[in-house]
Tab-separated table of C-alpha atoms in Angstrom:
chain	number	residue	atom	x	y	z
A	1188	UNK	CA	-35.010	6.821	8.942
A	1189	UNK	CA	-35.722	4.681	11.957
A	1190	UNK	CA	-33.850	1.464	12.626
A	1191	UNK	CA	-35.521	-1.913	12.403
A	1192	UNK	CA	-35.276	-3.723	15.700
A	1193	UNK	CA	-34.395	-7.423	15.569
A	1194	UNK	CA	-37.117	-8.236	18.070
A	1195	UNK	CA	-39.792	-6.904	15.744
A	1196	UNK	CA	-38.706	-9.198	12.938
A	1197	UNK	CA	-38.523	-12.094	15.327
A	1198	UNK	CA	-42.070	-11.601	16.580
A	1199	UNK	CA	-43.639	-10.769	13.239
A	1200	UNK	CA	-42.254	-13.536	11.068
A	1201	UNK	CA	-41.561	-16.743	12.935
A	1202	UNK	CA	-42.055	-18.647	9.682
A	1203	UNK	CA	-39.055	-16.836	8.166
A	1204	UNK	CA	-36.765	-17.310	11.121
A	1205	UNK	CA	-37.581	-20.982	11.401
A	1206	UNK	CA	-36.792	-21.611	7.736
A	1207	UNK	CA	-33.670	-23.662	6.986
A	1208	UNK	CA	-30.588	-21.538	7.502
A	1209	UNK	CA	-28.536	-20.818	4.430
A	1210	UNK	CA	-24.949	-22.002	4.368
A	1211	UNK	CA	-21.824	-21.257	2.344
A	1212	UNK	CA	-20.178	-23.990	0.288
A	1213	UNK	CA	-16.543	-24.864	0.930
A	1214	UNK	CA	-15.493	-23.566	-2.466
A	1215	UNK	CA	-17.101	-20.184	-1.867
A	1216	UNK	CA	-15.668	-19.943	1.641
A	1217	UNK	CA	-12.220	-20.739	0.246
A	1218	UNK	CA	-12.562	-17.898	-2.257
A	1219	UNK	CA	-13.666	-15.466	0.439
A	1220	UNK	CA	-10.774	-16.660	2.572
A	1221	UNK	CA	-8.287	-16.001	-0.236
A	1222	UNK	CA	-9.613	-12.483	-0.878
A	1223	UNK	CA	-8.831	-11.566	2.723
A	1224	UNK	CA	-5.644	-13.624	2.918
A	1225	UNK	CA	-3.782	-12.051	-0.001
A	1226	UNK	CA	-4.413	-8.487	1.176
A	1227	UNK	CA	-3.411	-9.334	4.749
A	1228	UNK	CA	-0.246	-11.096	3.593
A	1229	UNK	CA	0.702	-8.200	1.342
A	1230	UNK	CA	0.135	-5.597	4.025
A	1231	UNK	CA	2.132	-7.424	6.698
A	1232	UNK	CA	4.930	-8.146	4.231
A	1233	UNK	CA	5.026	-4.403	3.617
A	1234	UNK	CA	5.063	-3.699	7.365
A	1235	UNK	CA	7.990	-6.058	7.839
A	1236	UNK	CA	10.176	-4.216	5.312
A	1237	UNK	CA	9.059	-0.593	5.762
A	1238	UNK	CA	11.145	0.102	8.923
A	1239	UNK	CA	14.245	-0.983	7.004
A	1240	UNK	CA	13.196	0.993	3.913
A	1241	UNK	CA	12.623	4.082	6.056
A	1242	UNK	CA	16.067	3.724	7.613
A	1243	UNK	CA	17.636	3.333	4.132
A	1244	UNK	CA	15.883	6.508	3.014
A	1245	UNK	CA	17.066	8.333	6.129
A	1246	UNK	CA	13.490	9.188	7.172
A	1247	UNK	CA	12.389	9.594	10.794
A	1248	UNK	CA	10.261	6.734	12.106
A	1249	UNK	CA	7.200	8.895	12.714
A	1250	UNK	CA	7.052	9.939	9.042
A	1251	UNK	CA	6.947	6.322	7.945
A	1252	UNK	CA	3.944	5.810	10.214
A	1253	UNK	CA	2.262	9.003	8.999
A	1254	UNK	CA	2.579	7.825	5.391
A	1255	UNK	CA	-0.272	5.410	6.120
A	1256	UNK	CA	-2.553	8.067	7.623
A	1257	UNK	CA	-4.262	9.353	4.470
A	1258	UNK	CA	-5.020	5.809	3.333
A	1259	UNK	CA	-6.502	4.932	6.706
A	1260	UNK	CA	-8.650	8.065	6.690
A	1261	UNK	CA	-9.997	7.191	3.251
A	1262	UNK	CA	-10.747	3.698	4.535
A	1263	UNK	CA	-12.851	5.148	7.358
A	1264	UNK	CA	-14.820	7.304	4.925
A	1265	UNK	CA	-15.213	4.846	2.058
A	1266	UNK	CA	-15.827	1.487	3.767
A	1267	UNK	CA	-19.432	2.292	4.832
A	1268	UNK	CA	-20.163	3.708	1.368
A	1269	UNK	CA	-18.962	0.555	-0.365
A	1270	UNK	CA	-20.860	-1.591	2.131
A	1271	UNK	CA	-24.065	0.287	1.338
A	1272	UNK	CA	-23.365	-0.079	-2.373
A	1273	UNK	CA	-22.806	-3.820	-1.971
A	1274	UNK	CA	-26.406	-4.121	-0.745
A	1275	UNK	CA	-27.494	-3.019	-4.216
A	1276	UNK	CA	-24.724	-4.095	-6.585
A	1277	UNK	CA	-23.787	-7.394	-4.956
A	1278	UNK	CA	-20.917	-8.536	-2.757
A	1279	UNK	CA	-18.846	-10.045	-5.577
A	1280	UNK	CA	-18.488	-6.726	-7.399
A	1281	UNK	CA	-17.234	-5.013	-4.250
A	1282	UNK	CA	-14.749	-7.798	-3.506
A	1283	UNK	CA	-13.358	-7.441	-7.032
A	1284	UNK	CA	-13.084	-3.671	-6.655
A	1285	UNK	CA	-11.221	-4.116	-3.384
A	1286	UNK	CA	-8.705	-6.443	-5.011
A	1287	UNK	CA	-8.160	-4.019	-7.903
A	1288	UNK	CA	-7.472	-1.241	-5.394
A	1289	UNK	CA	-4.970	-3.434	-3.562
A	1290	UNK	CA	-3.179	-4.436	-6.791
A	1291	UNK	CA	-2.869	-0.851	-8.021
A	1292	UNK	CA	-1.739	0.401	-4.618
A	1293	UNK	CA	0.970	-2.215	-4.090
A	1294	UNK	CA	2.333	-1.803	-7.617
A	1295	UNK	CA	2.533	1.997	-7.473
A	1296	UNK	CA	3.936	1.992	-3.921
A	1297	UNK	CA	6.658	-0.363	-5.088
A	1298	UNK	CA	7.550	1.864	-8.041
A	1299	UNK	CA	7.758	4.976	-5.851
A	1300	UNK	CA	10.038	3.245	-3.355
A	1301	UNK	CA	12.295	1.821	-6.066
A	1302	UNK	CA	12.933	5.332	-7.415
A	1303	UNK	CA	13.533	6.642	-3.913
A	1304	UNK	CA	15.962	3.907	-2.892
A	1305	UNK	CA	17.836	4.340	-6.197
A	1306	UNK	CA	18.360	8.033	-5.402
A	1307	UNK	CA	16.229	9.202	-8.338
A	1308	UNK	CA	13.768	10.885	-5.967
A	1309	UNK	CA	14.401	12.733	-2.702
A	1310	UNK	CA	13.119	11.036	0.433
A	1311	UNK	CA	10.293	13.530	0.959
A	1312	UNK	CA	8.970	13.117	-2.595
A	1313	UNK	CA	9.225	9.345	-2.272
A	1314	UNK	CA	7.101	9.334	0.863
A	1315	UNK	CA	4.513	11.651	-0.697
A	1316	UNK	CA	4.181	9.403	-3.752
A	1317	UNK	CA	4.043	6.350	-1.478
A	1318	UNK	CA	1.227	7.927	0.551
A	1319	UNK	CA	-0.716	8.818	-2.599
A	1320	UNK	CA	-0.363	5.321	-4.000
A	1321	UNK	CA	-1.292	3.831	-0.650
A	1322	UNK	CA	-4.497	5.890	-0.694
A	1323	UNK	CA	-5.777	3.684	-3.519
A	1324	UNK	CA	-5.941	0.871	-1.006
A	1325	UNK	CA	-7.818	3.014	1.501
A	1326	UNK	CA	-10.216	4.347	-1.130
A	1327	UNK	CA	-10.929	1.221	-3.164
A	1328	UNK	CA	-9.389	-1.673	-1.201
A	1329	UNK	CA	-11.868	-0.889	1.577
A	1330	UNK	CA	-14.661	-2.309	-0.589
A	1331	UNK	CA	-13.627	-5.940	-0.065
A	1332	UNK	CA	-13.666	-6.630	3.725
A	1333	UNK	CA	-17.217	-5.376	4.414
A	1334	UNK	CA	-18.483	-7.296	1.382
A	1335	UNK	CA	-16.881	-10.507	2.634
A	1336	UNK	CA	-18.177	-9.984	6.173
A	1337	UNK	CA	-21.716	-9.233	4.979
A	1338	UNK	CA	-21.659	-12.266	2.669
A	1339	UNK	CA	-20.766	-14.543	5.580
A	1340	UNK	CA	-22.926	-12.862	8.247
A	1341	UNK	CA	-26.068	-13.025	6.116
A	1342	UNK	CA	-25.611	-16.765	5.651
A	1343	UNK	CA	-24.910	-17.988	9.182
A	1344	UNK	CA	-27.227	-18.484	12.186
A	1345	UNK	CA	-26.723	-16.294	15.232
A	1346	UNK	CA	-25.382	-19.141	17.361
A	1347	UNK	CA	-22.571	-19.737	14.829
A	1348	UNK	CA	-21.847	-16.125	13.898
A	1349	UNK	CA	-18.813	-15.636	16.155
A	1350	UNK	CA	-17.175	-18.856	14.882
A	1351	UNK	CA	-17.940	-18.036	11.227
A	1352	UNK	CA	-16.574	-14.507	11.459
A	1353	UNK	CA	-13.588	-15.801	13.407
A	1354	UNK	CA	-12.840	-18.063	10.445
A	1355	UNK	CA	-12.962	-15.051	8.138
A	1356	UNK	CA	-10.793	-13.065	10.542
A	1357	UNK	CA	-8.341	-15.956	10.655
A	1358	UNK	CA	-7.610	-15.329	6.974
A	1359	UNK	CA	-5.964	-12.122	8.178
A	1360	UNK	CA	-4.133	-14.140	10.807
A	1361	UNK	CA	-2.845	-16.630	8.270
A	1362	UNK	CA	-1.924	-13.775	5.955
A	1363	UNK	CA	0.144	-12.190	8.687
A	1364	UNK	CA	2.046	-15.474	8.977
A	1365	UNK	CA	2.607	-15.803	5.259
A	1366	UNK	CA	3.520	-12.152	4.644
A	1367	UNK	CA	6.510	-11.831	7.000
A	1368	UNK	CA	7.586	-15.406	6.210
A	1369	UNK	CA	7.733	-14.762	2.473
A	1370	UNK	CA	8.968	-11.171	2.579
A	1371	UNK	CA	12.702	-12.024	3.020
A	1372	UNK	CA	12.403	-14.589	0.203
A	1373	UNK	CA	10.890	-12.018	-2.145
A	1374	UNK	CA	13.773	-9.530	-1.835
A	1375	UNK	CA	15.398	-10.011	-5.259
A	1376	UNK	CA	18.580	-8.341	-6.546
A	1377	UNK	CA	16.611	-6.383	-9.154
A	1378	UNK	CA	13.991	-5.044	-6.716
A	1379	UNK	CA	15.728	-5.129	-3.331
A	1380	UNK	CA	13.529	-4.476	-0.309
A	1381	UNK	CA	10.604	-3.554	-2.576
A	1382	UNK	CA	10.252	-7.058	-4.049
A	1383	UNK	CA	7.349	-8.117	-1.769
A	1384	UNK	CA	5.200	-5.249	-3.091
A	1385	UNK	CA	5.264	-6.567	-6.654
A	1386	UNK	CA	5.047	-10.227	-5.674
A	1387	UNK	CA	1.850	-9.782	-3.675
A	1388	UNK	CA	0.335	-7.618	-6.403
A	1389	UNK	CA	0.790	-10.596	-8.750
A	1390	UNK	CA	-0.721	-12.982	-6.185
A	1391	UNK	CA	-3.743	-10.668	-5.903
A	1392	UNK	CA	-4.212	-10.703	-9.689
A	1393	UNK	CA	-4.496	-14.503	-9.552
A	1394	UNK	CA	-7.083	-14.297	-6.761
A	1395	UNK	CA	-9.051	-11.666	-8.688
A	1396	UNK	CA	-9.203	-13.852	-11.813
A	1397	UNK	CA	-10.327	-16.841	-9.730
A	1398	UNK	CA	-12.993	-14.756	-7.994
A	1399	UNK	CA	-14.358	-13.552	-11.322
A	1400	UNK	CA	-14.514	-17.064	-12.731
A	1401	UNK	CA	-15.645	-19.140	-9.748
A	1402	UNK	CA	-17.851	-17.049	-7.437
A	1403	UNK	CA	-21.427	-16.810	-8.793
A	1404	UNK	CA	-22.705	-13.357	-9.662
A	1405	UNK	CA	-24.888	-12.143	-6.780
A	1406	UNK	CA	-26.205	-8.933	-8.344
A	1407	UNK	CA	-29.865	-8.662	-7.225
A	1408	UNK	CA	-31.976	-9.083	-10.387
A	1409	UNK	CA	-34.669	-11.640	-9.613
A	1410	UNK	CA	-38.353	-10.940	-9.073
A	1411	UNK	CA	-40.154	-11.289	-5.774
A	1412	UNK	CA	-42.243	-14.347	-4.994
A	1413	UNK	CA	-44.667	-15.259	-2.236
A	1414	UNK	CA	-47.990	-14.127	-0.811
A	1415	UNK	CA	-46.476	-11.595	1.578
A	1416	UNK	CA	-44.992	-9.570	-1.276
A	1417	UNK	CA	-48.293	-9.803	-3.166
A	1418	UNK	CA	-50.026	-7.883	-0.380
A	1419	UNK	CA	-47.367	-5.681	1.229
A	1420	UNK	CA	-49.838	-3.441	3.053
A	1421	UNK	CA	-52.098	-6.137	4.477
A	1422	UNK	CA	-52.453	-6.533	8.229
A	1423	UNK	CA	-49.408	-8.162	9.746
A	1424	UNK	CA	-47.416	-8.073	6.528
A	1425	UNK	CA	-43.926	-6.620	6.191
A	1426	UNK	CA	-42.260	-5.999	2.804
A	1427	UNK	CA	-38.842	-6.730	4.351
A	1428	UNK	CA	-40.051	-10.129	5.526
A	1429	UNK	CA	-41.306	-10.897	2.059
A	1430	UNK	CA	-37.897	-9.964	0.752
A	1431	UNK	CA	-36.274	-12.384	3.165
A	1432	UNK	CA	-38.581	-15.206	2.033
A	1433	UNK	CA	-37.770	-14.506	-1.599
A	1434	UNK	CA	-34.089	-14.418	-0.705
A	1435	UNK	CA	-34.242	-17.828	0.940
A	1436	UNK	CA	-36.056	-19.264	-2.057
A	1437	UNK	CA	-33.652	-17.833	-4.649
A	1438	UNK	CA	-31.409	-20.252	-6.511
A	1439	UNK	CA	-28.193	-18.438	-5.689
A	1440	UNK	CA	-29.072	-17.573	-2.063
A	1441	UNK	CA	-28.664	-13.819	-2.439
A	1442	UNK	CA	-28.617	-12.027	0.899
A	1443	UNK	CA	-31.657	-10.265	2.305
A	1444	UNK	CA	-30.396	-6.718	1.929
A	1445	UNK	CA	-29.679	-7.206	-1.776
A	1446	UNK	CA	-33.157	-8.679	-2.190
A	1447	UNK	CA	-34.766	-5.668	-0.534
A	1448	UNK	CA	-32.828	-3.351	-2.823
A	1449	UNK	CA	-33.953	-5.326	-5.879
A	1450	UNK	CA	-37.587	-4.960	-4.870
A	1451	UNK	CA	-37.293	-1.216	-4.264
A	1452	UNK	CA	-37.987	-1.417	-0.545
A	1453	UNK	CA	-35.939	0.840	1.698
A	1454	UNK	CA	-33.071	-0.501	3.769
A	1455	UNK	CA	-32.858	0.932	7.308
A	1456	UNK	CA	-30.221	3.650	7.615
A	1457	UNK	CA	-27.916	2.320	10.327
A	1458	UNK	CA	-26.089	5.042	12.258
A	1459	UNK	CA	-22.919	4.876	14.325
A	1460	UNK	CA	-24.941	6.423	17.153
A	1461	UNK	CA	-27.450	3.561	17.178
A	1462	UNK	CA	-27.851	2.511	20.817
A	1463	UNK	CA	-27.447	-1.152	19.893
A	1464	UNK	CA	-24.039	-0.498	18.322
A	1465	UNK	CA	-22.452	2.242	20.427
A	1466	UNK	CA	-20.803	0.016	23.096
A	1467	UNK	CA	-19.335	-2.286	20.447
A	1468	UNK	CA	-18.099	0.616	18.325
A	1469	UNK	CA	-16.402	2.190	21.339
A	1470	UNK	CA	-14.788	-1.148	22.213
A	1471	UNK	CA	-13.617	-1.535	18.620
A	1472	UNK	CA	-12.140	1.959	18.524
A	1473	UNK	CA	-10.266	1.644	21.825
A	1474	UNK	CA	-8.976	-1.870	21.229
A	1475	UNK	CA	-8.232	-1.138	17.587
A	1476	UNK	CA	-6.113	1.872	18.533
A	1477	UNK	CA	-4.183	-0.281	20.987
A	1478	UNK	CA	-3.473	-2.886	18.309
A	1479	UNK	CA	-2.591	-0.290	15.660
A	1480	UNK	CA	-0.166	1.457	18.003
A	1481	UNK	CA	1.448	-1.889	18.839
A	1482	UNK	CA	1.965	-2.724	15.164
A	1483	UNK	CA	3.304	0.770	14.521
A	1484	UNK	CA	5.908	0.498	17.256
A	1485	UNK	CA	7.062	-3.112	17.076
A	1486	UNK	CA	9.348	-2.893	14.025
A	1487	UNK	CA	11.235	0.133	15.310
A	1488	UNK	CA	11.340	-1.345	18.810
A	1489	UNK	CA	13.058	-4.489	17.474
A	1490	UNK	CA	15.642	-2.440	15.554
A	1491	UNK	CA	16.411	-0.417	18.682
A	1492	UNK	CA	16.399	-3.211	21.238
A	1493	UNK	CA	18.595	-5.492	19.083
A	1494	UNK	CA	20.943	-2.662	18.028
A	1495	UNK	CA	20.224	-2.984	14.296
A	1496	UNK	CA	19.797	0.684	13.357
A	1497	UNK	CA	23.204	0.728	11.713
A	1498	UNK	CA	22.313	-2.296	9.554
A	1499	UNK	CA	18.585	-1.969	8.691
A	1500	UNK	CA	18.726	-4.774	6.130
A	1501	UNK	CA	19.562	-7.194	8.927
A	1502	UNK	CA	16.388	-6.154	10.752
A	1503	UNK	CA	14.044	-7.706	8.181
A	1504	UNK	CA	14.573	-11.229	9.507
A	1505	UNK	CA	13.968	-10.537	13.227
A	1506	UNK	CA	10.984	-8.291	12.487
A	1507	UNK	CA	9.490	-10.966	10.261
A	1508	UNK	CA	10.076	-13.621	12.914
A	1509	UNK	CA	8.297	-11.601	15.603
A	1510	UNK	CA	5.376	-10.759	13.307
A	1511	UNK	CA	5.087	-14.438	12.352
A	1512	UNK	CA	4.950	-15.484	15.980
A	1513	UNK	CA	2.167	-12.990	16.564
A	1514	UNK	CA	0.285	-14.220	13.515
A	1515	UNK	CA	0.535	-17.857	14.618
A	1516	UNK	CA	-0.801	-16.867	18.045
A	1517	UNK	CA	-3.689	-15.053	16.325
A	1518	UNK	CA	-4.516	-18.200	14.382
A	1519	UNK	CA	-4.396	-20.224	17.593
A	1520	UNK	CA	-7.016	-17.895	19.050
A	1521	UNK	CA	-9.289	-17.913	16.019
A	1522	UNK	CA	-8.932	-21.516	14.880
A	1523	UNK	CA	-8.523	-23.062	18.324
A	1524	UNK	CA	-9.644	-21.148	21.386
A	1525	UNK	CA	-12.821	-19.526	20.050
A	1526	UNK	CA	-14.395	-22.706	18.592
A	1527	UNK	CA	-13.151	-25.043	21.332
A	1528	UNK	CA	-14.200	-22.830	24.220
A	1529	UNK	CA	-17.265	-21.580	22.298
A	1530	UNK	CA	-16.527	-18.027	23.348
A	1531	UNK	CA	-19.233	-15.460	22.752
A	1532	UNK	CA	-18.573	-11.862	21.641
A	1533	UNK	CA	-18.337	-10.346	25.130
A	1534	UNK	CA	-16.104	-13.078	26.591
A	1535	UNK	CA	-13.863	-13.072	23.519
A	1536	UNK	CA	-13.490	-9.279	23.648
A	1537	UNK	CA	-12.716	-9.072	27.374
A	1538	UNK	CA	-10.327	-12.030	27.531
A	1539	UNK	CA	-8.656	-10.691	24.399
A	1540	UNK	CA	-7.784	-7.240	25.733
A	1541	UNK	CA	-6.648	-8.702	29.064
A	1542	UNK	CA	-4.136	-10.942	27.266
A	1543	UNK	CA	-3.093	-8.074	24.988
A	1544	UNK	CA	-2.225	-5.879	27.968
A	1545	UNK	CA	-0.233	-8.721	29.543
A	1546	UNK	CA	1.686	-9.385	26.328
A	1547	UNK	CA	2.441	-5.710	25.772
A	1548	UNK	CA	3.847	-5.355	29.273
A	1549	UNK	CA	5.971	-8.473	28.689
A	1550	UNK	CA	7.720	-7.404	25.494
A	1551	UNK	CA	8.040	-3.804	26.688
A	1552	UNK	CA	10.616	-4.912	29.270
A	1553	UNK	CA	12.253	-7.554	27.060
A	1554	UNK	CA	15.929	-7.330	26.194
A	1555	UNK	CA	16.380	-10.132	23.643
A	1556	UNK	CA	14.637	-11.520	20.570
A	1557	UNK	CA	13.206	-14.554	22.369
A	1558	UNK	CA	11.407	-12.606	25.085
A	1559	UNK	CA	10.209	-9.990	22.579
A	1560	UNK	CA	8.760	-12.792	20.473
A	1561	UNK	CA	6.987	-14.404	23.432
A	1562	UNK	CA	5.516	-11.113	24.629
A	1563	UNK	CA	4.305	-10.131	21.162
A	1564	UNK	CA	2.773	-13.594	20.693
A	1565	UNK	CA	0.772	-13.216	23.925
A	1566	UNK	CA	-0.446	-9.772	22.853
A	1567	UNK	CA	-1.386	-11.100	19.420
A	1568	UNK	CA	-3.239	-14.026	20.981
A	1569	UNK	CA	-5.310	-11.426	22.811
A	1570	UNK	CA	-6.006	-9.369	19.707
A	1571	UNK	CA	-6.904	-12.604	17.925
A	1572	UNK	CA	-9.694	-13.057	20.475
A	1573	UNK	CA	-10.675	-9.382	20.611
A	1574	UNK	CA	-11.158	-8.766	16.885
A	1575	UNK	CA	-13.754	-11.521	16.170
A	1576	UNK	CA	-15.452	-10.721	19.474
A	1577	UNK	CA	-15.968	-7.082	18.551
A	1578	UNK	CA	-16.941	-7.925	14.955
A	1579	UNK	CA	-19.504	-10.588	15.854
A	1580	UNK	CA	-20.867	-8.500	18.740
A	1581	UNK	CA	-21.611	-5.636	16.355
A	1582	UNK	CA	-23.126	-8.046	13.827
A	1583	UNK	CA	-25.356	-9.767	16.390
A	1584	UNK	CA	-26.592	-6.501	17.872
A	1585	UNK	CA	-28.556	-5.627	14.714
A	1586	UNK	CA	-31.017	-7.398	12.423
A	1587	UNK	CA	-30.093	-9.559	9.445
A	1588	UNK	CA	-31.208	-6.941	6.935
A	1589	UNK	CA	-28.682	-4.479	8.406
A	1590	UNK	CA	-25.655	-6.780	8.002
A	1591	UNK	CA	-24.339	-4.966	4.927
A	1592	UNK	CA	-24.286	-1.640	6.730
A	1593	UNK	CA	-22.891	-2.954	10.012
A	1594	UNK	CA	-20.065	-4.639	8.102
A	1595	UNK	CA	-19.206	-1.254	6.598
A	1596	UNK	CA	-19.250	0.387	10.019
A	1597	UNK	CA	-16.996	-2.353	11.426
A	1598	UNK	CA	-14.556	-1.927	8.524
A	1599	UNK	CA	-14.599	1.829	9.088
A	1600	UNK	CA	-13.907	1.400	12.803
A	1601	UNK	CA	-10.999	-0.903	11.980
A	1602	UNK	CA	-9.611	1.664	9.561
A	1603	UNK	CA	-10.086	4.541	11.993
A	1604	UNK	CA	-7.570	2.951	14.335
A	1605	UNK	CA	-4.850	3.305	11.688
A	1606	UNK	CA	-5.388	6.982	10.910
A	1607	UNK	CA	-3.265	8.344	13.760
A	1608	UNK	CA	-2.638	5.551	16.282
A	1609	UNK	CA	0.523	4.118	14.630
A	1610	UNK	CA	2.091	7.579	14.284
A	1611	UNK	CA	1.083	8.671	17.790
A	1612	UNK	CA	2.346	5.368	19.176
A	1613	UNK	CA	5.716	5.836	17.472
A	1614	UNK	CA	5.837	9.478	18.629
A	1615	UNK	CA	5.168	8.467	22.251
A	1616	UNK	CA	7.661	5.631	21.916
A	1617	UNK	CA	10.222	8.141	20.624
A	1618	UNK	CA	9.870	10.157	23.836
A	1619	UNK	CA	10.261	7.050	25.969
A	1620	UNK	CA	9.414	3.404	25.152
A	1621	UNK	CA	7.489	2.901	28.395
A	1622	UNK	CA	5.180	5.850	27.627
A	1623	UNK	CA	4.067	4.264	24.369
A	1624	UNK	CA	3.552	0.812	25.872
A	1625	UNK	CA	1.765	2.174	28.968
A	1626	UNK	CA	-0.713	3.979	26.700
A	1627	UNK	CA	-1.446	0.731	24.874
A	1628	UNK	CA	-2.072	-1.088	28.161
A	1629	UNK	CA	-4.408	1.674	29.357
A	1630	UNK	CA	-6.468	1.379	26.159
A	1631	UNK	CA	-6.798	-2.371	26.709
A	1632	UNK	CA	-7.899	-1.826	30.306
A	1633	UNK	CA	-10.508	0.686	29.136
A	1634	UNK	CA	-12.021	-1.930	26.815
A	1635	UNK	CA	-12.119	-4.462	29.656
A	1636	UNK	CA	-13.999	-2.027	31.906
A	1637	UNK	CA	-16.383	-1.151	29.066
A	1638	UNK	CA	-17.041	-4.839	28.474
A	1639	UNK	CA	-17.767	-5.387	32.143
A	1640	UNK	CA	-20.269	-2.518	32.262
A	1641	UNK	CA	-21.821	-2.072	28.810
A	1642	UNK	CA	-21.378	-4.990	26.413
A	1643	UNK	CA	-24.363	-7.279	25.903
A	1644	UNK	CA	-24.654	-10.699	27.523
A	1645	UNK	CA	-23.374	-13.558	25.321
A	1646	UNK	CA	-26.318	-15.843	26.070
A	1647	UNK	CA	-28.781	-13.301	24.705
A	1648	UNK	CA	-26.637	-12.233	21.736
A	1649	UNK	CA	-25.907	-15.720	20.408
A	1650	UNK	CA	-29.373	-17.227	20.925
A	1651	UNK	CA	-31.002	-18.154	17.613
A	1652	UNK	CA	-34.312	-16.381	17.106
A	1653	UNK	CA	-37.353	-18.528	16.295
């Protein structure tokens, strides 16, 4: 099925594009923020303790990284499917499913690790059960991020899209501050290093209940209204435009794609190979692999550089401190630099990878905790610029009706980076630290060159269409 070009919608229906832009209330934005925050906090809390857990189990570093691979692969496959389903079943239902997947995954991962650390399971069996439980997050947890992104993207004007999606992305940034900060406090005598798994599963249950009670149901059930829908085949009419008018008039402000699905009209089938998306997808894959490899290496790098392999429990604090510094730098980028400097997608992406390469080179040669922390913070500042830049660039390159599908593609691209990059990064690092870090820097440089040559101009991308 052919794609719908944004320019066609712009020229055909100026009355729709000039209608008052829908907005999201503070309460709804807070709920969306919390959905992303709790999963980010839980995942980074897990990352801060897993190097120590792996050392306690006597497992090689690369196997700890590979334990995430199956989950990441499922994320790549499932995220676009859930995004497509959210166009028809509503964003709220997919957010709830994502939270359920996260809760089940964290709880079962925690149980598997408790048995392994207690000596009731061999290390190999423990890792296999951990990987299987983690796959619940990849399979079902992947439903939430594209639903949140599509909910926000379909309700913000083009000129504000980068800032709005940066705010959503900053929930991940804040989560990565909270996760490592709370992880050492959640290590209880009864649960040991696995305590954060259960604690964040409980936090997610609270968010799920609040989401169910407070976010209005957005399942598309209302009937179409307006003259355009009454005569869908008349000259100059477009059933998708009629759907957008009905969507803007609806009491609950359902998004356009859900409206189209409710009326039985077809939604364009957005492909990864779409010429509008390809440069952004390639940038997301390259930069995402650089970030994933960095996160895969950093915990083991800290244990090695600070000489903590013989006492892995003592490594939780330094690892958490470094991850927190990176998370704070990410928030600085997304809450400060992007809105203050009004960076567009291309500028945000290119400046981001340049800073990431600089930060990676800095902590690669560091010999103490302070310099490691500074270098990782600079790299994280860069990734904090890169991620919203890539996300908003992909969103702005397609029409409003395709936001559900592009959000699924973006989520899939983000997941693809975690299929093999962390394990390959750790494997390269195991051969020699500089090999791993040099590979990360080369990936960042590749994104910068791609941005210089192929990524769309910010002025054109962010201009509101009238």
